[in-house]
């Protein structure tokens, strides 16, 4: 009789269990993470984090996100040089969104804009 190997599972995250228990994740296990410039309040971008990305962000001082398109972790600025140094991390009142206040070096958006919200401002009153 041949035994079937057990399916592989991702390694458990090192995120503090008390924080992990509070998070309300989507069906994909992710929470939205808003990056905001710590000193001006400028909203820079929205990324996605799972428990491990949040753990890495909290412990390394650099923003780590989960890329939904590439299905891998990425540290903001590792390829572009446009790093996000973490100043603080907070959960919203429902624990379903993370706010990361950062000191952004260079552009936050992959298009080269300072923020992901610079280029497509919609008209009001229409």
PDB file of C-alpha atoms in Angstrom:
ATOM      1  CA  UNK A   1       0.000   0.000   0.000  1.00  0.00           C
ATOM      2  CA  UNK A   2       1.362   3.420  -0.983  1.00  0.00           C
ATOM      3  CA  UNK A   3       0.803   6.268   1.395  1.00  0.00           C
ATOM      4  CA  UNK A   4      -0.155   9.668   0.062  1.00  0.00           C
ATOM      5  CA  UNK A   5       1.926  12.502   1.437  1.00  0.00           C
ATOM      6  CA  UNK A   6       0.064  15.053   3.490  1.00  0.00           C
ATOM      7  CA  UNK A   7      -0.691  18.263   1.615  1.00  0.00           C
ATOM      8  CA  UNK A   8       1.802  21.012   2.289  1.00  0.00           C
ATOM      9  CA  UNK A   9       0.601  23.956   4.305  1.00  0.00           C
ATOM     10  CA  UNK A  10       2.234  27.339   4.595  1.00  0.00           C
ATOM     11  CA  UNK A  11       4.372  27.796   7.676  1.00  0.00           C
ATOM     12  CA  UNK A  12       2.671  29.380  10.619  1.00  0.00           C
ATOM     13  CA  UNK A  13       3.264  33.090  10.927  1.00  0.00           C
ATOM     14  CA  UNK A  14       5.285  34.524  13.768  1.00  0.00           C
ATOM     15  CA  UNK A  15       2.704  37.281  14.268  1.00  0.00           C
ATOM     16  CA  UNK A  16       1.832  37.767  17.927  1.00  0.00           C
ATOM     17  CA  UNK A  17      -1.185  35.484  18.515  1.00  0.00           C
ATOM     18  CA  UNK A  18      -3.013  38.280  20.365  1.00  0.00           C
ATOM     19  CA  UNK A  19      -2.789  40.498  17.268  1.00  0.00           C
ATOM     20  CA  UNK A  20      -3.628  37.618  14.911  1.00  0.00           C
ATOM     21  CA  UNK A  21      -6.756  36.816  16.931  1.00  0.00           C
ATOM     22  CA  UNK A  22      -8.020  40.391  16.493  1.00  0.00           C
ATOM     23  CA  UNK A  23      -7.568  40.613  12.708  1.00  0.00           C
ATOM     24  CA  UNK A  24     -10.612  40.277  10.480  1.00  0.00           C
ATOM     25  CA  UNK A  25      -9.305  38.971   7.180  1.00  0.00           C
ATOM     26  CA  UNK A  26     -11.015  38.608   3.840  1.00  0.00           C
ATOM     27  CA  UNK A  27     -11.745  35.164   2.386  1.00  0.00           C
ATOM     28  CA  UNK A  28      -8.240  35.251   0.883  1.00  0.00           C
ATOM     29  CA  UNK A  29      -6.651  35.760   4.328  1.00  0.00           C
ATOM     30  CA  UNK A  30      -5.644  39.345   3.555  1.00  0.00           C
ATOM     31  CA  UNK A  31      -6.332  42.734   5.103  1.00  0.00           C
ATOM     32  CA  UNK A  32      -5.962  46.051   3.281  1.00  0.00           C
ATOM     33  CA  UNK A  33      -3.006  48.106   4.442  1.00  0.00           C
ATOM     34  CA  UNK A  34      -3.031  51.855   3.874  1.00  0.00           C
ATOM     35  CA  UNK A  35       0.369  53.547   3.747  1.00  0.00           C
ATOM     36  CA  UNK A  36       0.309  57.172   4.917  1.00  0.00           C
ATOM     37  CA  UNK A  37       3.171  59.695   5.117  1.00  0.00           C
ATOM     38  CA  UNK A  38       3.688  60.075   8.850  1.00  0.00           C
ATOM     39  CA  UNK A  39       4.385  63.822   8.987  1.00  0.00           C
ATOM     40  CA  UNK A  40       2.020  65.234   6.336  1.00  0.00           C
ATOM     41  CA  UNK A  41      -0.894  62.779   6.499  1.00  0.00           C
ATOM     42  CA  UNK A  42      -0.648  62.211   2.737  1.00  0.00           C
ATOM     43  CA  UNK A  43      -2.258  58.890   1.726  1.00  0.00           C
ATOM     44  CA  UNK A  44       0.358  57.119  -0.388  1.00  0.00           C
ATOM     45  CA  UNK A  45      -0.967  53.726  -1.408  1.00  0.00           C
ATOM     46  CA  UNK A  46      -3.009  50.681  -0.536  1.00  0.00           C
ATOM     47  CA  UNK A  47      -1.430  47.249  -0.340  1.00  0.00           C
ATOM     48  CA  UNK A  48      -2.418  43.881   1.100  1.00  0.00           C
ATOM     49  CA  UNK A  49      -1.030  42.033   4.102  1.00  0.00           C
ATOM     50  CA  UNK A  50      -1.480  38.600   5.572  1.00  0.00           C
ATOM     51  CA  UNK A  51      -0.304  37.699   9.072  1.00  0.00           C
ATOM     52  CA  UNK A  52       3.284  37.110   7.959  1.00  0.00           C
ATOM     53  CA  UNK A  53       3.507  40.394   6.009  1.00  0.00           C
ATOM     54  CA  UNK A  54       2.210  42.250   9.069  1.00  0.00           C
ATOM     55  CA  UNK A  55       4.695  40.428  11.295  1.00  0.00           C
ATOM     56  CA  UNK A  56       7.569  41.365   8.969  1.00  0.00           C
ATOM     57  CA  UNK A  57       6.389  44.986   8.831  1.00  0.00           C
ATOM     58  CA  UNK A  58       6.236  45.189  12.631  1.00  0.00           C
ATOM     59  CA  UNK A  59       9.630  43.573  13.189  1.00  0.00           C
ATOM     60  CA  UNK A  60      11.800  44.907  10.339  1.00  0.00           C
ATOM     61  CA  UNK A  61      10.716  48.539  10.197  1.00  0.00           C
ATOM     62  CA  UNK A  62      10.082  48.222   6.433  1.00  0.00           C
ATOM     63  CA  UNK A  63       6.680  47.697   4.823  1.00  0.00           C
ATOM     64  CA  UNK A  64       6.133  44.168   3.566  1.00  0.00           C
ATOM     65  CA  UNK A  65       3.092  43.404   1.454  1.00  0.00           C
ATOM     66  CA  UNK A  66       1.559  40.341  -0.181  1.00  0.00           C
ATOM     67  CA  UNK A  67       1.380  40.679  -3.963  1.00  0.00           C
ATOM     68  CA  UNK A  68      -1.930  39.262  -5.121  1.00  0.00           C
ATOM     69  CA  UNK A  69      -0.755  39.199  -8.747  1.00  0.00           C
ATOM     70  CA  UNK A  70       2.652  37.591  -8.138  1.00  0.00           C
ATOM     71  CA  UNK A  71       1.552  35.519  -5.118  1.00  0.00           C
ATOM     72  CA  UNK A  72       4.651  36.476  -3.121  1.00  0.00           C
ATOM     73  CA  UNK A  73       5.853  38.858  -0.444  1.00  0.00           C
ATOM     74  CA  UNK A  74       7.480  42.106  -1.476  1.00  0.00           C
ATOM     75  CA  UNK A  75       9.246  44.719   0.580  1.00  0.00           C
ATOM     76  CA  UNK A  76       8.441  48.195  -0.671  1.00  0.00           C
ATOM     77  CA  UNK A  77      11.544  49.683  -2.250  1.00  0.00           C
ATOM     78  CA  UNK A  78      13.687  46.552  -2.595  1.00  0.00           C
ATOM     79  CA  UNK A  79      13.769  46.949  -6.381  1.00  0.00           C
ATOM     80  CA  UNK A  80      12.892  50.644  -6.837  1.00  0.00           C
ATOM     81  CA  UNK A  81      14.779  52.149  -3.911  1.00  0.00           C
ATOM     82  CA  UNK A  82      11.553  53.940  -2.911  1.00  0.00           C
ATOM     83  CA  UNK A  83      11.430  52.520   0.592  1.00  0.00           C
ATOM     84  CA  UNK A  84       8.853  52.942   3.320  1.00  0.00           C
ATOM     85  CA  UNK A  85      10.341  53.225   6.801  1.00  0.00           C
ATOM     86  CA  UNK A  86       7.682  52.343   9.357  1.00  0.00           C
ATOM     87  CA  UNK A  87       6.901  54.952  12.016  1.00  0.00           C
ATOM     88  CA  UNK A  88       3.737  53.348  13.457  1.00  0.00           C
ATOM     89  CA  UNK A  89       1.176  50.643  12.735  1.00  0.00           C
ATOM     90  CA  UNK A  90      -2.468  50.704  13.858  1.00  0.00           C
ATOM     91  CA  UNK A  91      -5.612  48.670  13.328  1.00  0.00           C
ATOM     92  CA  UNK A  92      -8.889  50.405  12.591  1.00  0.00           C
ATOM     93  CA  UNK A  93     -11.835  50.047  14.984  1.00  0.00           C
ATOM     94  CA  UNK A  94     -13.065  46.866  13.264  1.00  0.00           C
ATOM     95  CA  UNK A  95      -9.557  45.328  12.998  1.00  0.00           C
ATOM     96  CA  UNK A  96     -10.114  44.788   9.279  1.00  0.00           C
ATOM     97  CA  UNK A  97      -7.715  47.446   7.949  1.00  0.00           C
ATOM     98  CA  UNK A  98      -4.132  48.298   8.839  1.00  0.00           C
ATOM     99  CA  UNK A  99      -2.804  51.867   8.801  1.00  0.00           C
ATOM    100  CA  UNK A 100       0.960  52.077   8.413  1.00  0.00           C
ATOM    101  CA  UNK A 101       2.459  55.513   8.923  1.00  0.00           C
ATOM    102  CA  UNK A 102       5.735  55.647   7.035  1.00  0.00           C
ATOM    103  CA  UNK A 103       8.536  57.900   5.925  1.00  0.00           C
ATOM    104  CA  UNK A 104       8.371  57.417   2.153  1.00  0.00           C
ATOM    105  CA  UNK A 105      11.516  57.819   0.065  1.00  0.00           C
ATOM    106  CA  UNK A 106      10.676  58.748  -3.523  1.00  0.00           C
ATOM    107  CA  UNK A 107       7.525  57.656  -5.295  1.00  0.00           C
ATOM    108  CA  UNK A 108       5.050  55.359  -3.573  1.00  0.00           C
ATOM    109  CA  UNK A 109       3.251  54.423  -6.793  1.00  0.00           C
ATOM    110  CA  UNK A 110       4.670  51.973  -9.328  1.00  0.00           C
ATOM    111  CA  UNK A 111       3.895  54.588 -12.030  1.00  0.00           C
ATOM    112  CA  UNK A 112       6.432  56.968 -10.522  1.00  0.00           C
ATOM    113  CA  UNK A 113       3.849  59.304  -8.958  1.00  0.00           C
ATOM    114  CA  UNK A 114       4.326  60.383  -5.364  1.00  0.00           C
ATOM    115  CA  UNK A 115       1.070  58.631  -4.408  1.00  0.00           C
ATOM    116  CA  UNK A 116      -1.223  56.133  -6.092  1.00  0.00           C
ATOM    117  CA  UNK A 117      -3.966  58.755  -5.872  1.00  0.00           C
ATOM    118  CA  UNK A 118      -2.328  61.626  -7.813  1.00  0.00           C
ATOM    119  CA  UNK A 119      -3.242  60.840 -11.392  1.00  0.00           C
ATOM    120  CA  UNK A 120      -6.986  60.157 -11.495  1.00  0.00           C
ATOM    121  CA  UNK A 121      -8.872  62.705  -9.407  1.00  0.00           C
ATOM    122  CA  UNK A 122     -12.589  62.458 -10.167  1.00  0.00           C
ATOM    123  CA  UNK A 123     -14.778  65.564 -10.623  1.00  0.00           C
ATOM    124  CA  UNK A 124     -17.312  66.347  -7.906  1.00  0.00           C
ATOM    125  CA  UNK A 125     -20.906  67.456  -8.484  1.00  0.00           C
ATOM    126  CA  UNK A 126     -21.391  65.594 -11.745  1.00  0.00           C
TER     127      UNK A 126
END
